[in-house]
mmCIF file of C-alpha atoms and ligand atoms in Angstrom:
data_model
loop_
_atom_site.group_PDB
_atom_site.id
_atom_site.type_symbol
_atom_site.label_atom_id
_atom_site.label_comp_id
_atom_site.label_asym_id
_atom_site.label_seq_id
_atom_site.Cartn_x
_atom_site.Cartn_y
_atom_site.Cartn_z
ATOM 1 C CA UNK X 1 74.892 68.398 146.986
ATOM 2 C CA UNK X 2 77.184 68.476 143.973
ATOM 3 C CA UNK X 3 80.944 68.068 143.570
ATOM 4 C CA UNK X 4 82.360 71.087 141.735
ATOM 5 C CA UNK X 5 86.079 70.360 141.798
ATOM 6 C CA UNK X 6 88.386 67.419 142.468
ATOM 7 C CA UNK X 7 92.141 67.784 142.976
ATOM 8 C CA UNK X 8 94.405 64.734 142.946
ATOM 9 C CA UNK X 9 97.803 64.840 144.614
ATOM 10 C CA UNK X 10 100.390 62.115 144.276
ATOM 11 C CA UNK X 11 102.266 62.605 147.523
ATOM 12 C CA UNK X 12 105.664 61.108 148.388
ATOM 13 C CA UNK X 13 106.794 61.497 151.988
ATOM 14 C CA UNK X 14 110.250 59.970 152.600
ATOM 15 C CA UNK X 15 110.130 56.789 154.673
ATOM 16 C CA UNK X 16 112.206 56.381 157.824
ATOM 17 C CA UNK X 17 112.224 52.616 157.458
ATOM 18 C CA UNK X 18 111.347 50.087 154.787
ATOM 19 C CA UNK X 19 108.584 47.504 155.248
ATOM 20 C CA UNK X 20 109.078 43.928 154.030
ATOM 21 C CA UNK X 21 106.405 41.306 153.511
ATOM 22 C CA UNK X 22 106.358 38.017 151.617
ATOM 23 C CA UNK X 23 105.458 39.941 148.422
ATOM 24 C CA UNK X 24 108.344 42.427 148.555
ATOM 25 C CA UNK X 25 109.808 45.483 150.234
ATOM 26 C CA UNK X 26 108.210 48.915 150.356
ATOM 27 C CA UNK X 27 111.010 51.494 150.431
ATOM 28 C CA UNK X 28 109.033 54.373 149.007
ATOM 29 C CA UNK X 29 105.295 54.585 149.609
ATOM 30 C CA UNK X 30 103.595 57.241 147.511
ATOM 31 C CA UNK X 31 99.918 57.827 148.168
ATOM 32 C CA UNK X 32 97.063 59.697 146.501
ATOM 33 C CA UNK X 33 95.263 62.478 148.361
ATOM 34 C CA UNK X 34 91.886 63.442 146.923
ATOM 35 C CA UNK X 35 90.564 66.928 147.660
ATOM 36 C CA UNK X 36 86.859 67.369 146.950
ATOM 37 C CA UNK X 37 85.047 70.726 146.841
ATOM 38 C CA UNK X 38 81.239 70.982 146.748
ATOM 39 C CA UNK X 39 78.854 73.567 145.301
ATOM 40 C CA UNK X 40 78.293 75.009 148.794
ATOM 41 C CA UNK X 41 82.001 75.428 149.377
ATOM 42 C CA UNK X 42 82.618 72.492 151.712
ATOM 43 C CA UNK X 43 86.032 70.803 151.366
ATOM 44 C CA UNK X 44 86.949 67.203 152.152
ATOM 45 C CA UNK X 45 90.156 65.164 151.897
ATOM 46 C CA UNK X 46 90.417 61.445 151.288
ATOM 47 C CA UNK X 47 93.227 58.964 150.599
ATOM 48 C CA UNK X 48 93.780 56.197 148.043
ATOM 49 C CA UNK X 49 96.514 54.253 149.804
ATOM 50 C CA UNK X 50 97.438 51.654 147.173
ATOM 51 C CA UNK X 51 101.048 50.455 147.005
ATOM 52 C CA UNK X 52 103.435 51.627 144.242
ATOM 53 C CA UNK X 53 103.544 48.121 142.755
ATOM 54 C CA UNK X 54 100.877 45.473 141.956
ATOM 55 C CA UNK X 55 102.184 42.833 144.393
ATOM 56 C CA UNK X 56 99.514 43.171 147.109
ATOM 57 C CA UNK X 57 96.490 43.999 144.922
ATOM 58 C CA UNK X 58 96.543 44.894 141.188
ATOM 59 C CA UNK X 59 95.861 48.609 141.807
ATOM 60 C CA UNK X 60 98.897 50.871 142.173
ATOM 61 C CA UNK X 61 99.310 54.535 143.118
ATOM 62 C CA UNK X 62 99.591 55.621 139.478
ATOM 63 C CA UNK X 63 96.589 53.509 138.504
ATOM 64 C CA UNK X 64 94.584 55.318 141.207
ATOM 65 C CA UNK X 65 95.599 58.693 139.718
ATOM 66 C CA UNK X 66 94.501 57.526 136.260
ATOM 67 C CA UNK X 67 91.214 55.918 137.297
ATOM 68 C CA UNK X 68 90.264 58.854 139.519
ATOM 69 C CA UNK X 69 91.005 61.310 136.695
ATOM 70 C CA UNK X 70 89.573 59.471 133.667
ATOM 71 C CA UNK X 71 86.736 57.391 135.102
ATOM 72 C CA UNK X 72 85.660 58.309 138.633
ATOM 73 C CA UNK X 73 85.689 62.105 138.427
ATOM 74 C CA UNK X 74 83.615 62.370 135.200
ATOM 75 C CA UNK X 75 80.924 60.144 136.734
ATOM 76 C CA UNK X 76 80.494 62.262 139.873
ATOM 77 C CA UNK X 77 81.339 65.836 138.862
ATOM 78 C CA UNK X 78 78.264 68.120 138.936
ATOM 79 C CA UNK X 79 75.904 65.211 139.708
ATOM 80 C CA UNK X 80 73.353 65.644 142.472
ATOM 81 C CA UNK X 81 73.539 63.202 145.404
ATOM 82 C CA UNK X 82 72.298 63.301 148.977
ATOM 83 C CA UNK X 83 73.983 60.312 150.605
ATOM 84 C CA UNK X 84 77.130 58.212 150.293
ATOM 85 C CA UNK X 85 74.877 55.421 148.961
ATOM 86 C CA UNK X 86 73.794 57.707 146.109
ATOM 87 C CA UNK X 87 77.384 58.797 145.468
ATOM 88 C CA UNK X 88 78.591 55.199 145.221
ATOM 89 C CA UNK X 89 75.651 54.308 142.962
ATOM 90 C CA UNK X 90 77.098 56.796 140.442
ATOM 91 C CA UNK X 91 80.261 54.651 140.340
ATOM 92 C CA UNK X 92 78.466 51.343 139.926
ATOM 93 C CA UNK X 93 79.719 50.782 136.369
ATOM 94 C CA UNK X 94 83.390 50.796 137.459
ATOM 95 C CA UNK X 95 84.575 47.286 138.304
ATOM 96 C CA UNK X 96 86.894 46.896 141.281
ATOM 97 C CA UNK X 97 89.398 49.785 141.617
ATOM 98 C CA UNK X 98 88.544 49.898 145.288
ATOM 99 C CA UNK X 99 91.522 51.995 146.393
ATOM 100 C CA UNK X 100 90.663 54.608 143.776
ATOM 101 C CA UNK X 101 87.021 54.717 144.878
ATOM 102 C CA UNK X 102 88.031 54.976 148.528
ATOM 103 C CA UNK X 103 89.980 58.214 147.946
ATOM 104 C CA UNK X 104 86.847 59.927 146.687
ATOM 105 C CA UNK X 105 84.454 58.186 149.080
ATOM 106 C CA UNK X 106 86.385 59.067 152.221
ATOM 107 C CA UNK X 107 86.694 62.717 151.124
ATOM 108 C CA UNK X 108 82.912 62.807 150.815
ATOM 109 C CA UNK X 109 82.510 61.204 154.271
ATOM 110 C CA UNK X 110 84.532 64.117 155.630
ATOM 111 C CA UNK X 111 82.210 66.519 153.792
ATOM 112 C CA UNK X 112 79.131 64.715 155.201
ATOM 113 C CA UNK X 113 80.574 65.025 158.684
ATOM 114 C CA UNK X 114 81.106 68.785 158.246
ATOM 115 C CA UNK X 115 77.693 69.294 156.625
ATOM 116 C CA UNK X 116 75.700 67.271 159.126
ATOM 117 C CA UNK X 117 77.813 68.505 162.067
ATOM 118 C CA UNK X 118 78.342 64.980 163.365
ATOM 119 C CA UNK X 119 81.681 63.258 163.904
ATOM 120 C CA UNK X 120 82.712 60.454 161.546
ATOM 121 C CA UNK X 121 82.339 58.108 164.495
ATOM 122 C CA UNK X 122 78.719 59.154 165.035
ATOM 123 C CA UNK X 123 77.912 59.100 161.308
ATOM 124 C CA UNK X 124 79.261 55.563 161.023
ATOM 125 C CA UNK X 125 77.569 54.314 164.185
ATOM 126 C CA UNK X 126 80.732 53.929 166.252
ATOM 127 C CA UNK X 127 80.353 52.969 169.900
ATOM 128 C CA UNK X 128 83.934 52.735 171.193
ATOM 129 C CA UNK X 129 85.761 55.796 172.568
ATOM 130 C CA UNK X 130 89.149 54.210 172.164
ATOM 131 C CA UNK X 131 90.569 51.482 169.996
ATOM 132 C CA UNK X 132 93.272 48.922 170.782
ATOM 133 C CA UNK X 133 96.389 48.903 168.620
ATOM 134 C CA UNK X 134 99.001 46.353 167.582
ATOM 135 C CA UNK X 135 102.072 46.814 165.432
ATOM 136 C CA UNK X 136 102.499 45.044 162.103
ATOM 137 C CA UNK X 137 106.180 44.083 162.038
ATOM 138 C CA UNK X 138 107.761 43.486 158.653
ATOM 139 C CA UNK X 139 110.237 40.710 157.865
ATOM 140 C CA UNK X 140 113.651 41.662 159.297
ATOM 141 C CA UNK X 141 117.167 40.527 158.497
ATOM 142 C CA UNK X 142 117.512 38.650 161.765
ATOM 143 C CA UNK X 143 115.442 37.051 164.510
ATOM 144 C CA UNK X 144 117.321 39.219 167.030
ATOM 145 C CA UNK X 145 116.201 42.428 165.305
ATOM 146 C CA UNK X 146 112.586 41.214 165.331
ATOM 147 C CA UNK X 147 112.700 40.363 169.039
ATOM 148 C CA UNK X 148 114.119 43.809 169.834
ATOM 149 C CA UNK X 149 111.285 45.557 168.057
ATOM 150 C CA UNK X 150 108.665 43.387 169.774
ATOM 151 C CA UNK X 151 110.276 44.131 173.119
ATOM 152 C CA UNK X 152 110.117 47.867 172.472
ATOM 153 C CA UNK X 153 106.442 47.790 171.455
ATOM 154 C CA UNK X 154 105.439 45.638 174.412
ATOM 155 C CA UNK X 155 107.101 48.166 176.735
ATOM 156 C CA UNK X 156 105.236 50.952 174.961
ATOM 157 C CA UNK X 157 101.933 49.162 175.630
ATOM 158 C CA UNK X 158 100.996 47.803 172.204
ATOM 159 C CA UNK X 159 98.214 45.265 172.585
ATOM 160 C CA UNK X 160 99.138 42.696 169.985
ATOM 161 C CA UNK X 161 102.132 41.608 167.928
ATOM 162 C CA UNK X 162 101.721 40.762 164.250
ATOM 163 C CA UNK X 163 104.688 39.494 162.316
ATOM 164 C CA UNK X 164 104.916 38.896 158.608
ATOM 165 C CA UNK X 165 105.831 35.359 157.633
ATOM 166 C CA UNK X 166 106.771 33.460 154.473
ATOM 167 C CA UNK X 167 108.131 29.975 153.804
ATOM 168 C CA UNK X 168 111.364 29.557 155.811
ATOM 169 C CA UNK X 169 110.624 32.693 157.896
ATOM 170 C CA UNK X 170 107.904 31.124 159.984
ATOM 171 C CA UNK X 171 108.328 28.378 162.596
ATOM 172 C CA UNK X 172 111.754 29.470 163.855
ATOM 173 C CA UNK X 173 110.845 33.109 164.375
ATOM 174 C CA UNK X 174 107.524 32.186 166.020
ATOM 175 C CA UNK X 175 109.319 29.729 168.301
ATOM 176 C CA UNK X 176 111.851 32.431 169.267
ATOM 177 C CA UNK X 177 109.052 34.898 170.070
ATOM 178 C CA UNK X 178 107.177 32.376 172.235
ATOM 179 C CA UNK X 179 110.413 31.448 174.036
ATOM 180 C CA UNK X 180 111.251 35.048 174.838
ATOM 181 C CA UNK X 181 107.830 36.616 175.471
ATOM 182 C CA UNK X 182 105.636 33.701 176.555
ATOM 183 C CA UNK X 183 101.933 33.873 175.938
ATOM 184 C CA UNK X 184 101.633 37.356 174.383
ATOM 185 C CA UNK X 185 98.856 38.100 171.892
ATOM 186 C CA UNK X 186 100.642 36.980 168.727
ATOM 187 C CA UNK X 187 99.457 36.621 165.145
ATOM 188 C CA UNK X 188 101.079 36.157 161.739
ATOM 189 C CA UNK X 189 100.380 37.500 158.246
ATOM 190 C CA UNK X 190 101.545 35.481 155.216
ATOM 191 C CA UNK X 191 100.240 37.744 152.424
ATOM 192 C CA UNK X 192 99.387 34.701 150.290
ATOM 193 C CA UNK X 193 102.850 33.113 150.478
ATOM 194 C CA UNK X 194 101.667 29.509 150.965
ATOM 195 C CA UNK X 195 99.657 26.878 149.091
ATOM 196 C CA UNK X 196 97.933 23.709 150.264
ATOM 197 C CA UNK X 197 101.213 21.911 149.460
ATOM 198 C CA UNK X 198 102.628 23.589 152.573
ATOM 199 C CA UNK X 199 100.086 21.876 154.822
ATOM 200 C CA UNK X 200 102.780 20.299 157.040
ATOM 201 C CA UNK X 201 104.178 23.684 158.058
ATOM 202 C CA UNK X 202 100.716 25.264 158.332
ATOM 203 C CA UNK X 203 99.596 22.484 160.682
ATOM 204 C CA UNK X 204 102.659 23.058 162.868
ATOM 205 C CA UNK X 205 101.520 26.637 163.452
ATOM 206 C CA UNK X 206 98.793 25.126 165.631
ATOM 207 C CA UNK X 207 101.408 24.443 168.337
ATOM 208 C CA UNK X 208 101.936 28.153 168.983
ATOM 209 C CA UNK X 209 98.482 29.329 170.051
ATOM 210 C CA UNK X 210 98.399 32.151 167.504
ATOM 211 C CA UNK X 211 95.411 34.512 167.647
ATOM 212 C CA UNK X 212 95.094 34.053 163.893
ATOM 213 C CA UNK X 213 96.930 33.540 160.623
ATOM 214 C CA UNK X 214 96.176 36.249 158.104
ATOM 215 C CA UNK X 215 95.820 35.367 154.407
ATOM 216 C CA UNK X 216 97.934 32.195 154.175
ATOM 217 C CA UNK X 217 96.803 31.307 150.617
ATOM 218 C CA UNK X 218 96.103 32.978 147.279
ATOM 219 C CA UNK X 219 94.033 36.148 147.203
ATOM 220 C CA UNK X 220 91.683 34.763 144.559
ATOM 221 C CA UNK X 221 91.046 31.486 146.347
ATOM 222 C CA UNK X 222 88.631 31.316 149.253
ATOM 223 C CA UNK X 223 87.908 27.661 148.496
ATOM 224 C CA UNK X 224 91.389 26.499 149.469
ATOM 225 C CA UNK X 225 91.119 28.623 152.617
ATOM 226 C CA UNK X 226 87.982 26.680 153.485
ATOM 227 C CA UNK X 227 89.814 23.393 152.904
ATOM 228 C CA UNK X 228 92.720 24.601 155.034
ATOM 229 C CA UNK X 229 90.545 25.892 157.893
ATOM 230 C CA UNK X 230 89.100 22.375 158.299
ATOM 231 C CA UNK X 231 92.615 21.037 158.856
ATOM 232 C CA UNK X 232 94.085 23.626 161.211
ATOM 233 C CA UNK X 233 92.941 25.006 164.565
ATOM 234 C CA UNK X 234 94.559 28.439 164.151
ATOM 235 C CA UNK X 235 91.778 30.810 163.044
ATOM 236 C CA UNK X 236 92.211 32.023 159.471
ATOM 237 C CA UNK X 237 91.744 35.753 158.902
ATOM 238 C CA UNK X 238 91.144 36.898 155.323
ATOM 239 C CA UNK X 239 92.679 40.123 154.041
ATOM 240 C CA UNK X 240 93.467 40.073 150.271
ATOM 241 C CA UNK X 241 90.545 37.717 149.466
ATOM 242 C CA UNK X 242 87.803 40.068 150.664
ATOM 243 C CA UNK X 243 86.837 42.969 148.385
ATOM 244 C CA UNK X 244 83.171 43.414 149.314
ATOM 245 C CA UNK X 245 80.238 42.444 151.488
ATOM 246 C CA UNK X 246 79.394 39.803 148.863
ATOM 247 C CA UNK X 247 82.866 38.232 149.164
ATOM 248 C CA UNK X 248 82.322 38.228 152.917
ATOM 249 C CA UNK X 249 78.986 36.431 152.627
ATOM 250 C CA UNK X 250 80.532 33.760 150.410
ATOM 251 C CA UNK X 251 83.590 33.298 152.615
ATOM 252 C CA UNK X 252 81.392 32.833 155.683
ATOM 253 C CA UNK X 253 79.069 30.466 153.802
ATOM 254 C CA UNK X 254 81.911 28.078 152.964
ATOM 255 C CA UNK X 255 83.685 28.631 156.327
ATOM 256 C CA UNK X 256 86.834 29.960 154.672
ATOM 257 C CA UNK X 257 87.757 32.069 157.706
ATOM 258 C CA UNK X 258 86.865 32.853 161.303
ATOM 259 C CA UNK X 259 88.030 36.479 161.252
ATOM 260 C CA UNK X 260 88.142 39.292 158.681
ATOM 261 C CA UNK X 261 90.610 42.149 158.371
ATOM 262 C CA UNK X 262 88.678 45.179 157.101
ATOM 263 C CA UNK X 263 90.645 47.835 155.231
ATOM 264 C CA UNK X 264 88.511 50.574 153.690
ATOM 265 C CA UNK X 265 90.900 50.896 150.736
ATOM 266 C CA UNK X 266 90.679 47.240 149.806
ATOM 267 C CA UNK X 267 86.870 47.134 149.861
ATOM 268 C CA UNK X 268 86.060 50.507 148.249
ATOM 269 C CA UNK X 269 85.385 52.694 151.260
ATOM 270 C CA UNK X 270 83.732 53.098 154.626
ATOM 271 C CA UNK X 271 80.216 52.255 153.474
ATOM 272 C CA UNK X 272 81.295 48.821 152.205
ATOM 273 C CA UNK X 273 83.475 48.374 155.320
ATOM 274 C CA UNK X 274 80.425 48.934 157.503
ATOM 275 C CA UNK X 275 78.408 46.394 155.502
ATOM 276 C CA UNK X 276 81.164 43.823 156.015
ATOM 277 C CA UNK X 277 81.251 44.684 159.712
ATOM 278 C CA UNK X 278 77.480 44.145 159.978
ATOM 279 C CA UNK X 279 77.466 40.804 158.137
ATOM 280 C CA UNK X 280 80.314 39.555 160.323
ATOM 281 C CA UNK X 281 78.537 40.697 163.487
ATOM 282 C CA UNK X 282 75.410 38.734 162.511
ATOM 283 C CA UNK X 283 77.502 35.636 161.873
ATOM 284 C CA UNK X 284 79.754 35.839 164.924
ATOM 285 C CA UNK X 285 82.832 36.558 162.844
ATOM 286 C CA UNK X 286 85.212 38.927 164.592
ATOM 287 C CA UNK X 287 86.707 41.800 162.609
ATOM 288 C CA UNK X 288 89.574 44.233 163.019
ATOM 289 C CA UNK X 289 90.907 47.193 161.105
ATOM 290 C CA UNK X 290 93.963 46.654 158.920
ATOM 291 C CA UNK X 291 96.120 49.336 157.380
ATOM 292 C CA UNK X 292 97.909 50.269 154.161
ATOM 293 C CA UNK X 293 100.639 52.437 155.657
ATOM 294 C CA UNK X 294 98.311 55.401 155.242
ATOM 295 C CA UNK X 295 99.210 58.970 156.148
ATOM 296 C CA UNK X 296 97.336 60.652 158.997
ATOM 297 C CA UNK X 297 94.487 61.386 156.575
ATOM 298 C CA UNK X 298 93.765 57.764 155.689
ATOM 299 C CA UNK X 299 94.435 56.586 159.241
ATOM 300 C CA UNK X 300 91.799 59.051 160.547
ATOM 301 C CA UNK X 301 89.054 57.218 158.632
ATOM 302 C CA UNK X 302 90.373 53.860 159.840
ATOM 303 C CA UNK X 303 90.195 55.046 163.441
ATOM 304 C CA UNK X 304 86.574 56.184 163.051
ATOM 305 C CA UNK X 305 85.687 52.858 161.415
ATOM 306 C CA UNK X 306 87.390 50.831 164.140
ATOM 307 C CA UNK X 307 85.069 52.411 166.724
ATOM 308 C CA UNK X 308 82.180 50.237 165.467
ATOM 309 C CA UNK X 309 81.064 47.606 167.988
ATOM 310 C CA UNK X 310 82.316 44.445 166.265
ATOM 311 C CA UNK X 311 85.926 45.660 165.898
ATOM 312 C CA UNK X 312 87.112 43.150 168.418
ATOM 313 C CA UNK X 313 90.825 42.572 167.711
ATOM 314 C CA UNK X 314 93.501 45.312 167.891
ATOM 315 C CA UNK X 315 94.013 47.375 164.723
ATOM 316 C CA UNK X 316 97.139 47.722 162.555
ATOM 317 C CA UNK X 317 97.415 51.382 163.453
ATOM 318 C CA UNK X 318 101.026 52.209 164.230
ATOM 319 C CA UNK X 319 101.580 55.966 164.407
ATOM 320 C CA UNK X 320 102.476 57.556 161.085
ATOM 321 C CA UNK X 321 105.981 58.479 162.308
ATOM 322 C CA UNK X 322 106.896 54.770 162.560
ATOM 323 C CA UNK X 323 107.074 54.804 158.750
ATOM 324 C CA UNK X 324 107.397 58.400 157.538
ATOM 325 C CA UNK X 325 109.520 61.481 158.156
ATOM 326 C CA UNK X 326 106.426 63.673 158.174
ATOM 327 C CA UNK X 327 102.632 63.645 158.112
ATOM 328 C CA UNK X 328 99.802 65.431 156.310
ATOM 329 C CA UNK X 329 97.848 66.285 159.464
ATOM 330 C CA UNK X 330 98.833 68.446 162.426
ATOM 331 C CA UNK X 331 98.891 66.610 165.761
ATOM 332 C CA UNK X 332 98.312 63.123 164.479
ATOM 333 C CA UNK X 333 97.050 60.419 166.843
ATOM 334 C CA UNK X 334 99.251 58.725 169.383
ATOM 335 C CA UNK X 335 99.123 55.402 171.173
ATOM 336 C CA UNK X 336 98.812 55.693 174.977
ATOM 337 C CA UNK X 337 100.709 53.530 177.445
ATOM 338 C CA UNK X 338 97.834 51.046 177.501
ATOM 339 C CA UNK X 339 98.004 50.574 173.725
ATOM 340 C CA UNK X 340 94.933 52.648 172.893
ATOM 341 C CA UNK X 341 94.131 55.486 170.504
ATOM 342 C CA UNK X 342 91.242 57.765 171.423
ATOM 343 C CA UNK X 343 88.627 58.192 168.747
ATOM 344 C CA UNK X 344 88.020 61.876 167.920
ATOM 345 C CA UNK X 345 84.490 63.088 168.501
ATOM 346 C CA UNK X 346 84.573 66.311 166.504
ATOM 347 C CA UNK X 347 83.179 67.106 163.069
ATOM 348 C CA UNK X 348 85.308 66.592 159.962
ATOM 349 C CA UNK X 349 88.341 64.370 159.736
ATOM 350 C CA UNK X 350 89.097 64.607 163.459
ATOM 351 C CA UNK X 351 92.604 65.883 162.713
ATOM 352 C CA UNK X 352 93.639 69.143 161.065
ATOM 353 C CA UNK X 353 94.756 68.650 157.457
ATOM 354 C CA UNK X 354 98.058 70.408 156.755
ATOM 355 C CA UNK X 355 97.708 71.581 153.153
ATOM 356 C CA UNK X 356 101.211 73.048 153.170
ATOM 357 C CA UNK X 357 102.579 69.568 153.793
ATOM 358 C CA UNK X 358 100.433 68.154 150.984
ATOM 359 C CA UNK X 359 101.925 70.780 148.623
ATOM 360 C CA UNK X 360 105.443 70.117 149.917
ATOM 361 C CA UNK X 361 105.407 66.386 149.145
ATOM 362 C CA UNK X 362 103.306 66.477 145.968
ATOM 363 C CA UNK X 363 105.105 65.080 142.920
ATOM 364 C CA UNK X 364 102.084 65.200 140.592
ATOM 365 C CA UNK X 365 98.895 67.236 140.756
ATOM 366 C CA UNK X 366 95.746 66.986 138.622
ATOM 367 C CA UNK X 367 92.779 69.358 138.838
ATOM 368 C CA UNK X 368 89.388 68.282 137.473
ATOM 369 C CA UNK X 369 86.470 70.731 137.316
HETATM 370 O O1 OSB E 401 98.849 42.720 154.611
HETATM 371 O O2 OSB E 401 98.149 43.903 156.200
HETATM 372 C C1 OSB E 401 98.846 43.792 155.197
HETATM 373 C C2 OSB E 401 100.882 46.978 154.654
HETATM 374 C C3 OSB E 401 100.840 47.070 153.279
HETATM 375 C C4 OSB E 401 100.211 46.085 152.564
HETATM 376 C C5 OSB E 401 99.605 45.020 153.207
HETATM 377 C C6 OSB E 401 99.620 44.930 154.585
HETATM 378 C C7 OSB E 401 100.297 45.921 155.319
HETATM 379 C C8 OSB E 401 100.467 45.894 156.772
HETATM 380 C C9 OSB E 401 100.757 47.219 157.442
HETATM 381 O O3 OSB E 401 100.476 44.887 157.423
HETATM 382 C C10 OSB E 401 99.657 47.690 158.259
HETATM 383 C C11 OSB E 401 99.763 49.158 158.618
HETATM 384 O O4 OSB E 401 99.295 50.004 157.846
HETATM 385 O O5 OSB E 401 100.271 49.468 159.695
HETATM 386 MG MG1 MG E 402 97.457 41.462 155.616
#
């Protein structure tokens, strides 16, 4: 098949709440929707869900628009390919820019699903009909506010609580959660806010029986994570440090983590995500699906991915309406009272794309053909 036309939409849906982590507050979360049209008239949608600022990873929303327009599209337009492997081989010369690549790659996965008449779950090799979900709770103004939100989600059935931490918003809040809710499934995400100089605090986390600590140290340093993991019992989960299957192999080799958070956007798509999943499975490293506050389009690919057999821990997959006033798909997924989302088993995205909504929230549009 050949790609005949690519349309890029910078989409800005108003947020209903801001989201604070150790690296900053997201008050407005634009995203990039990539529409791909093939020579036989099949249409797919994908999402590049980078943040608007370079505080999580260097790529931003506007960088995705630029890289997709100037570098990715020219390499794939009108080129013959049969598989996602062949598509990604066309992009081999582009270093990193994983969020940008993911927008195109996921759109083509949707096209493959429609062409081969198999659901994304089946195409990927998914085995689970439903996936377990936990909420990722941002840093709040008060401990009280955090406890209230946890209480609400536990009543709604969410399977796991993840809170964001940073120096001085760590031991006290964790202590308060354990005091109020006992032995719930609790984990923390530091988004690289600590260094090995904070070892005293990091060791104290061991008292709280956390399921894991996500990305305590710098994104570009798996060596210090390996040093830290030898000194703490709490399993380390890597997020920002893992960009590829190769990073995964190295991290496992030096025992820098016991768990990996797989986000398609961070690793360049579903194909690379599956490779990471497979390496981890072979090495007894549990994985789970993270999120980038995607719209219903990006979340749909995450759900399909999380149906693979080694997705063991609950996903960061809060419904889209937790963050946004609106969504880009009709009838988005919901979380049932047991904290599960059912994995669609139909061809295409699994949810109906609402192109009117894409138009409504588009602030910049680029057509490449
Ligand atoms: O570190 O997992 C993270 C959101 C934006 C950037 C980084 C992270 C997150 C989340 C939210 O934790 C997860 C979600 O999409 O629900
Ligand atoms: Mg994280």
